[in-house]
Coordinates of C-alpha atoms and ligand atoms in Angstrom, one line a residue:
M763 CA 3.5 -28.6 -11.3
Y764 CA 4.6 -25.6 -9.2
R765 CA 8.3 -26.0 -9.9
D766 CA 7.9 -25.6 -13.6
I767 CA 5.9 -22.4 -13.0
L768 CA 8.6 -21.2 -10.6
D769 CA 11.3 -21.8 -13.2
K770 CA 9.1 -20.0 -15.9
A771 CA 8.9 -17.0 -13.6
S772 CA 12.6 -16.9 -12.9
E773 CA 13.3 -16.9 -16.6
G774 CA 11.1 -13.8 -17.0
R775 CA 8.6 -15.6 -19.2
G776 CA 5.5 -14.2 -17.4
L777 CA 2.7 -16.0 -15.7
S778 CA -0.8 -16.8 -17.0
R779 CA -3.8 -16.3 -14.7
D780 CA -4.1 -20.1 -14.1
E781 CA -0.5 -20.3 -13.2
I782 CA -0.9 -17.5 -10.8
Q783 CA -3.8 -19.4 -9.2
E784 CA -1.8 -22.6 -9.0
L785 CA 1.0 -20.9 -7.2
L786 CA -1.4 -19.4 -4.7
S787 CA -2.7 -22.8 -3.9
I788 CA 0.6 -24.3 -3.0
S789 CA 1.3 -25.4 0.6
G790 CA 3.9 -27.1 2.6
T791 CA 7.2 -25.9 4.0
K792 CA 9.3 -27.0 1.0
A793 CA 7.1 -25.6 -1.7
L794 CA 6.5 -22.3 0.1
G795 CA 10.3 -22.0 0.8
E796 CA 10.9 -22.3 -2.9
L797 CA 8.2 -19.8 -3.8
W798 CA 9.7 -17.2 -1.4
E799 CA 13.3 -17.9 -2.5
T800 CA 12.3 -17.5 -6.2
A801 CA 10.4 -14.2 -5.4
Y802 CA 13.4 -12.9 -3.5
N803 CA 15.8 -13.7 -6.3
V804 CA 13.5 -12.1 -8.9
K805 CA 13.2 -9.0 -6.6
K806 CA 17.1 -8.9 -6.4
E807 CA 17.5 -9.1 -10.1
Q808 CA 15.2 -6.2 -10.6
F809 CA 16.1 -3.9 -7.7
G810 CA 19.4 -5.4 -6.4
D811 CA 19.8 -5.2 -2.6
K812 CA 18.1 -1.8 -2.4
V813 CA 15.0 -1.3 -0.3
F814 CA 13.2 2.1 -0.1
T815 CA 11.3 3.5 2.9
Y816 CA 8.1 5.4 3.1
G817 CA 7.0 7.6 6.0
F818 CA 3.4 7.7 6.9
V819 CA 1.1 10.5 8.2
Y820 CA -2.4 9.5 8.8
F821 CA -3.7 13.0 9.2
S822 CA -7.4 12.7 9.3
T823 CA -9.4 9.7 10.7
F824 CA -12.8 11.1 9.8
C825 CA -14.6 9.1 7.1
K826 CA -18.0 9.2 5.4
N827 CA -17.7 5.5 4.4
N828 CA -18.6 2.4 6.3
C829 CA -16.2 -0.3 5.1
S830 CA -17.0 -3.4 7.1
F831 CA -13.4 -4.2 7.8
C832 CA -12.2 -0.8 9.0
Y833 CA -11.8 0.6 12.5
Y834 CA -12.4 4.2 11.1
R835 CA -15.8 3.5 9.5
R836 CA -18.3 6.1 10.2
S837 CA -20.5 3.9 12.4
N838 CA -17.6 3.2 14.8
S839 CA -17.9 5.5 17.8
I840 CA -14.2 6.3 18.2
D841 CA -12.2 9.4 18.9
R842 CA -11.1 10.9 15.8
Y843 CA -8.5 13.6 14.9
R844 CA -7.8 15.9 12.0
K845 CA -4.3 17.4 12.0
T846 CA -3.8 21.0 11.0
A847 CA -1.8 22.0 8.0
D848 CA 1.1 23.2 10.0
E849 CA 1.2 19.9 12.0
I850 CA 1.2 18.0 8.8
V851 CA 3.9 20.1 7.3
S852 CA 6.0 19.7 10.4
L853 CA 5.5 15.9 10.6
S854 CA 6.4 15.7 6.9
E855 CA 9.6 17.6 7.6
S856 CA 10.6 15.4 10.5
L857 CA 10.0 12.3 8.3
Q858 CA 12.1 13.8 5.6
D859 CA 14.9 14.6 8.3
S860 CA 14.8 11.1 9.5
G861 CA 15.8 9.8 6.1
V862 CA 12.6 8.2 4.5
N863 CA 12.5 8.3 0.7
L864 CA 8.7 9.4 0.5
V865 CA 6.0 10.9 2.7
D866 CA 2.6 9.3 2.3
L867 CA -0.3 11.7 3.3
T868 CA -3.2 9.4 4.1
M869 CA -6.8 10.2 5.4
G870 CA -10.2 8.6 5.6
E871 CA -12.7 10.0 3.1
D872 CA -13.1 13.2 5.1
H873 CA -15.9 15.4 3.9
K874 CA -14.1 18.5 4.9
M875 CA -11.0 17.7 2.8
H876 CA -13.1 16.6 -0.2
A877 CA -15.2 19.6 -0.2
D878 CA -15.0 22.2 -3.0
N879 CA -13.0 20.0 -5.4
C880 CA -10.6 19.0 -2.6
R881 CA -9.4 22.7 -2.3
E882 CA -8.1 22.2 1.2
L883 CA -6.3 19.0 0.3
V884 CA -4.6 20.6 -2.8
D885 CA -3.5 23.4 -0.6
L886 CA -2.1 21.0 2.0
V887 CA -0.1 19.1 -0.7
R888 CA 1.2 22.4 -2.0
K889 CA 2.4 23.3 1.6
V890 CA 4.0 19.9 2.1
D891 CA 5.6 20.0 -1.3
S892 CA 7.2 23.4 -0.6
A893 CA 8.6 22.2 2.7
V894 CA 10.1 18.9 1.7
S895 CA 12.1 17.7 -1.3
I896 CA 11.2 14.0 -1.1
P897 CA 8.3 12.7 -3.3
I898 CA 4.7 12.7 -2.0
M899 CA 2.1 10.1 -2.1
L900 CA -1.5 11.0 -1.6
S901 CA -4.1 8.5 -0.3
P902 CA -7.3 10.5 0.1
G903 CA -9.9 7.8 -1.0
A904 CA -12.1 8.3 -4.1
V905 CA -12.4 11.7 -5.5
D906 CA -13.7 13.3 -8.7
E907 CA -11.6 13.2 -11.9
S908 CA -11.3 17.0 -11.8
S909 CA -9.1 16.8 -8.7
F910 CA -6.3 14.9 -10.3
A911 CA -4.6 17.7 -12.3
P912 CA -4.7 20.0 -9.2
F913 CA -3.1 17.2 -7.0
R914 CA -0.3 16.7 -9.6
D915 CA 0.3 20.5 -10.0
A916 CA 0.4 20.9 -6.2
G917 CA 3.3 18.3 -6.2
A918 CA 1.7 14.9 -5.5
D919 CA 3.8 12.2 -7.2
W920 CA 1.8 9.2 -6.2
F921 CA -1.9 8.4 -5.8
A922 CA -2.8 5.4 -3.8
C923 CA -6.3 3.9 -3.7
Y924 CA -6.8 0.2 -2.8
Q925 CA -9.5 -1.8 -4.4
E926 CA -9.1 -4.5 -1.7
T927 CA -10.8 -6.9 -4.0
H928 CA -11.6 -7.1 -7.7
N929 CA -14.6 -9.4 -7.1
R930 CA -17.5 -7.0 -7.5
K931 CA -19.8 -9.0 -5.2
L932 CA -17.2 -9.2 -2.4
F933 CA -16.5 -5.4 -3.0
A934 CA -20.1 -4.7 -2.5
E935 CA -20.1 -6.6 0.8
R936 CA -16.9 -5.1 2.1
R937 CA -16.8 -1.5 0.8
I938 CA -20.5 -1.0 1.6
E939 CA -22.4 1.5 -0.6
Q940 CA -19.3 2.4 -2.6
D941 CA -19.0 2.4 -6.4
Y942 CA -16.6 -0.3 -7.7
D943 CA -15.9 1.5 -11.0
R944 CA -15.4 4.9 -9.5
R945 CA -12.7 3.4 -7.2
F946 CA -11.1 1.5 -9.9
D947 CA -11.0 4.7 -12.1
Q948 CA -9.1 6.5 -9.4
R949 CA -5.8 4.8 -10.5
T950 CA -6.6 5.1 -14.1
W951 CA -7.2 8.9 -13.7
A952 CA -4.1 9.3 -11.6
R953 CA -2.0 7.9 -14.4
K954 CA -3.9 9.8 -17.0
Y955 CA -2.9 13.0 -15.3
G956 CA 0.8 12.1 -15.0
M957 CA 0.9 10.6 -11.4
L958 CA 2.1 7.2 -10.3
A959 CA -0.6 4.9 -8.9
E960 CA -0.8 2.2 -6.3
D961 CA -3.5 -0.5 -5.9
G962 CA -3.8 -2.9 -3.0
I963 CA -5.7 -5.9 -1.9
M964 CA -6.6 -7.5 1.4
V965 CA -6.3 -11.2 2.4
G966 CA -8.9 -12.6 4.9
I967 CA -12.0 -10.7 3.9
G968 CA -13.7 -13.6 2.3
E969 CA -11.7 -13.9 -1.0
T970 CA -10.8 -17.2 -2.8
Y971 CA -7.5 -18.0 -4.6
A972 CA -9.4 -17.4 -7.8
D973 CA -10.3 -13.8 -6.6
V974 CA -6.7 -13.2 -5.7
A975 CA -5.5 -14.4 -9.0
D976 CA -8.0 -12.1 -10.8
S977 CA -6.8 -9.2 -8.6
I978 CA -3.1 -9.9 -9.5
V979 CA -4.0 -9.9 -13.2
Q980 CA -6.2 -6.8 -13.0
M981 CA -3.5 -4.8 -11.0
G982 CA -1.0 -5.8 -13.8
K983 CA -3.3 -4.7 -16.6
Q984 CA -4.2 -1.4 -15.0
G985 CA -0.4 -0.7 -15.0
C986 CA -0.2 0.5 -11.3
E987 CA 3.6 1.1 -10.6
Q988 CA 3.1 -0.1 -6.9
I989 CA 0.9 -2.9 -5.9
R990 CA 0.4 -4.4 -2.4
V991 CA -1.2 -7.0 -0.2
M992 CA -2.1 -6.7 3.4
T993 CA -3.7 -9.1 5.8
F994 CA -7.0 -8.1 7.3
V995 CA -6.8 -7.5 11.0
P996 CA -10.2 -7.7 13.0
Q997 CA -11.2 -4.3 14.4
E998 CA -13.1 -3.6 17.5
G999 CA -16.5 -2.2 16.9
T1000 CA -16.9 -3.3 13.3
P1001 CA -19.1 -6.1 11.8
M1002 CA -15.9 -8.1 11.2
S1003 CA -14.5 -7.8 14.8
S1004 CA -14.9 -11.5 15.4
S1005 CA -13.6 -12.7 12.0
V1006 CA -10.5 -14.9 12.2
Q1007 CA -7.2 -13.3 11.0
K1008 CA -5.3 -15.2 8.4
S1009 CA -1.8 -16.3 9.0
R1010 CA 1.2 -14.4 8.0
E1011 CA 1.9 -17.2 5.4
D1012 CA -1.1 -16.3 3.3
E1013 CA -0.1 -12.7 2.8
L1014 CA 3.5 -13.8 2.1
K1015 CA 2.3 -16.2 -0.5
V1016 CA 0.3 -13.5 -2.3
M1017 CA 3.2 -11.1 -2.1
A1018 CA 5.6 -13.6 -3.6
V1019 CA 3.2 -14.4 -6.4
M1020 CA 2.7 -10.7 -7.1
R1021 CA 6.5 -10.4 -7.4
L1022 CA 6.7 -13.3 -9.8
A1023 CA 3.6 -12.0 -11.9
H1024 CA 4.9 -8.5 -12.0
P1025 CA 8.6 -8.4 -11.4
D1026 CA 9.2 -4.7 -12.2
R1027 CA 6.5 -3.4 -9.7
L1028 CA 7.2 -1.8 -6.4
I1029 CA 5.8 -4.0 -3.6
P1030 CA 5.6 -2.8 -0.1
A1031 CA 6.2 -4.6 3.2
S1032 CA 3.7 -2.8 5.6
L1033 CA 4.7 -2.5 9.2
D1034 CA 1.0 -1.9 9.9
V1035 CA 0.0 -5.6 10.1
E1036 CA 2.6 -7.2 12.4
G1037 CA 4.8 -4.3 13.4
I1038 CA 8.5 -4.5 13.0
E1039 CA 8.4 -8.4 13.6
G1040 CA 6.9 -8.8 10.2
L1041 CA 9.4 -6.8 8.2
I1042 CA 12.1 -9.4 7.3
P1043 CA 9.6 -12.2 6.3
R1044 CA 8.0 -9.7 3.8
I1045 CA 11.4 -8.7 2.4
R1046 CA 12.2 -12.3 1.9
A1047 CA 9.0 -12.8 0.0
G1048 CA 9.9 -10.2 -2.6
A1049 CA 9.0 -6.8 -1.1
N1050 CA 11.2 -3.8 -1.9
I1051 CA 9.6 -1.0 0.0
V1052 CA 9.0 -0.6 3.7
T1053 CA 5.8 1.5 4.3
S1054 CA 4.0 2.9 7.4
I1055 CA 7.2 4.3 9.1
V1056 CA 5.6 6.4 11.7
P1057 CA 7.4 9.0 14.0
P1058 CA 6.7 8.1 17.7
H1059 CA 4.9 10.3 20.2
M1060 CA 3.0 12.3 17.6
D1061 CA -0.5 11.0 18.3
L1062 CA -0.7 9.4 14.8
A1063 CA -2.6 6.3 14.1
G1064 CA -1.9 3.4 11.7
V1065 CA -4.5 2.1 9.3
A1066 CA -4.6 -1.7 9.8
Q1067 CA -3.6 -1.3 13.5
K1068 CA -4.1 1.9 15.2
D1069 CA -1.1 1.9 17.6
L1070 CA 1.0 -1.2 16.9
D1071 CA 4.7 -0.5 17.7
I1072 CA 4.2 3.2 17.0
D1073 CA 4.9 5.0 20.4
S1074 CA 7.6 2.5 21.2
G1075 CA 9.6 4.0 18.2
R1076 CA 10.0 0.4 16.9
R1077 CA 8.5 1.5 13.6
F1078 CA 10.7 4.5 13.3
I1079 CA 13.5 4.6 10.6
D1080 CA 16.6 4.0 12.6
N1081 CA 15.2 0.6 13.8
V1082 CA 14.0 -0.2 10.3
I1083 CA 17.5 0.5 8.8
E1084 CA 19.4 -1.5 11.5
I1085 CA 17.0 -4.5 10.7
L1086 CA 17.3 -4.2 7.0
E1087 CA 21.2 -4.0 7.2
A1088 CA 21.4 -7.0 9.3
E1089 CA 19.5 -8.8 6.6
G1090 CA 22.0 -7.7 3.9
C1091 CA 19.8 -5.0 2.4
R1092 CA 20.7 -1.4 1.8
V1093 CA 18.3 1.5 2.2
G1094 CA 18.2 3.3 -1.2
S1095 CA 19.2 7.0 -1.2
N1096 CA 16.8 9.8 -2.3
N1097 CA 18.7 10.1 -5.6
E1098 CA 18.2 6.4 -6.3
Y1099 CA 14.5 6.7 -5.4
G1100 CA 14.2 9.8 -7.7
N1101 CA 15.8 7.9 -10.6
L1102 CA 13.6 5.0 -10.1
L1103 CA 10.5 7.2 -10.2
N1104 CA 11.7 8.8 -13.5
T1105 CA 12.1 5.3 -14.9
L1106 CA 8.7 4.4 -13.9
R1107 CA 7.3 7.7 -15.3
G1108 CA 9.1 7.2 -18.6
R1109 CA 7.6 3.7 -18.8
S1110 CA 4.1 4.8 -18.2
A1111 CA 4.4 7.9 -20.6
Ligands
SF4_2605 S1 -11.2 1.8 4.6 FE1 -11.0 3.9 4.1 S2 -12.8 4.5 3.1 FE2 -13.3 2.6 4.2 S3 -14.0 3.3 6.2 FE3 -11.9 2.9 6.4 S4 -11.0 5.0 6.1 FE4 -13.1 5.0 5.3

């Protein structure tokens, strides 16, 4: 009975894989309302009313891979860009000045940046680290283990690499010609070399509730300090362009169950799926981070949606703060975020 499982989660008694799957299968307004309310309360117990904000610089849209769900897959004939180091530094500085707690440097698997043991990328992280005092997250795709110590030494605090699914068969169909284990190892290596790690899954790419339950268990076991879920958005020019997008409810359900299964992890609400309209429902489902804050008019793309709400400035920090405060949340300070990272590092040491 779902109510008993929710009570168990509220009391901090953990959830089994089967209980996770049972919560994922609930439906109906009353049951879902109780799920979201429980997740929100668990989030408040762990993190109070604080929410942290991440700025996003998608600095290269070149990619050697061909993921079936992705707009930036190599087979898609689109205009691509690669920002210069100076541009990336200046974007990172303006994000810091705007008040975000972290800058997320994201790229496709760009050959140029991966060449020579990621020499150019390491250099870039070093330059951004010298220019800003807020933490840096690096999302460069799958790289060799030998790159992790240089990333850490250059100043990267976080390494993000999303598996998207922990079902190997589905992984092979979606992340075409990529190695499941190598991708999984990225987060293990990041943590081994003293960085914090993020994993993520996608809903709407052919997964079952059993798959999602397995993912939630796997993410917990691997120890990633930040875990996320995002809804797949069909992309023009890809094999999945005519797939049907799942409802917001599916993502919120997974998010809430993640929060109950792993109360102490950071869980992002991404603005990249529904734009600013999707922020508060995600916070109410247990998220405590807002990601994909993008400065307007900088010719930067999003990942799930290349331009949703970006140039209107609706995804910029002032608007996000106003909406969060109206909801009774408080944007955490850089000091508070730094303390949180120290706690997380202490836990994983
Ligand atoms: S999801 Fe990432 S690795 Fe896959 S095609 Fe898109 S940018 Fe490349």
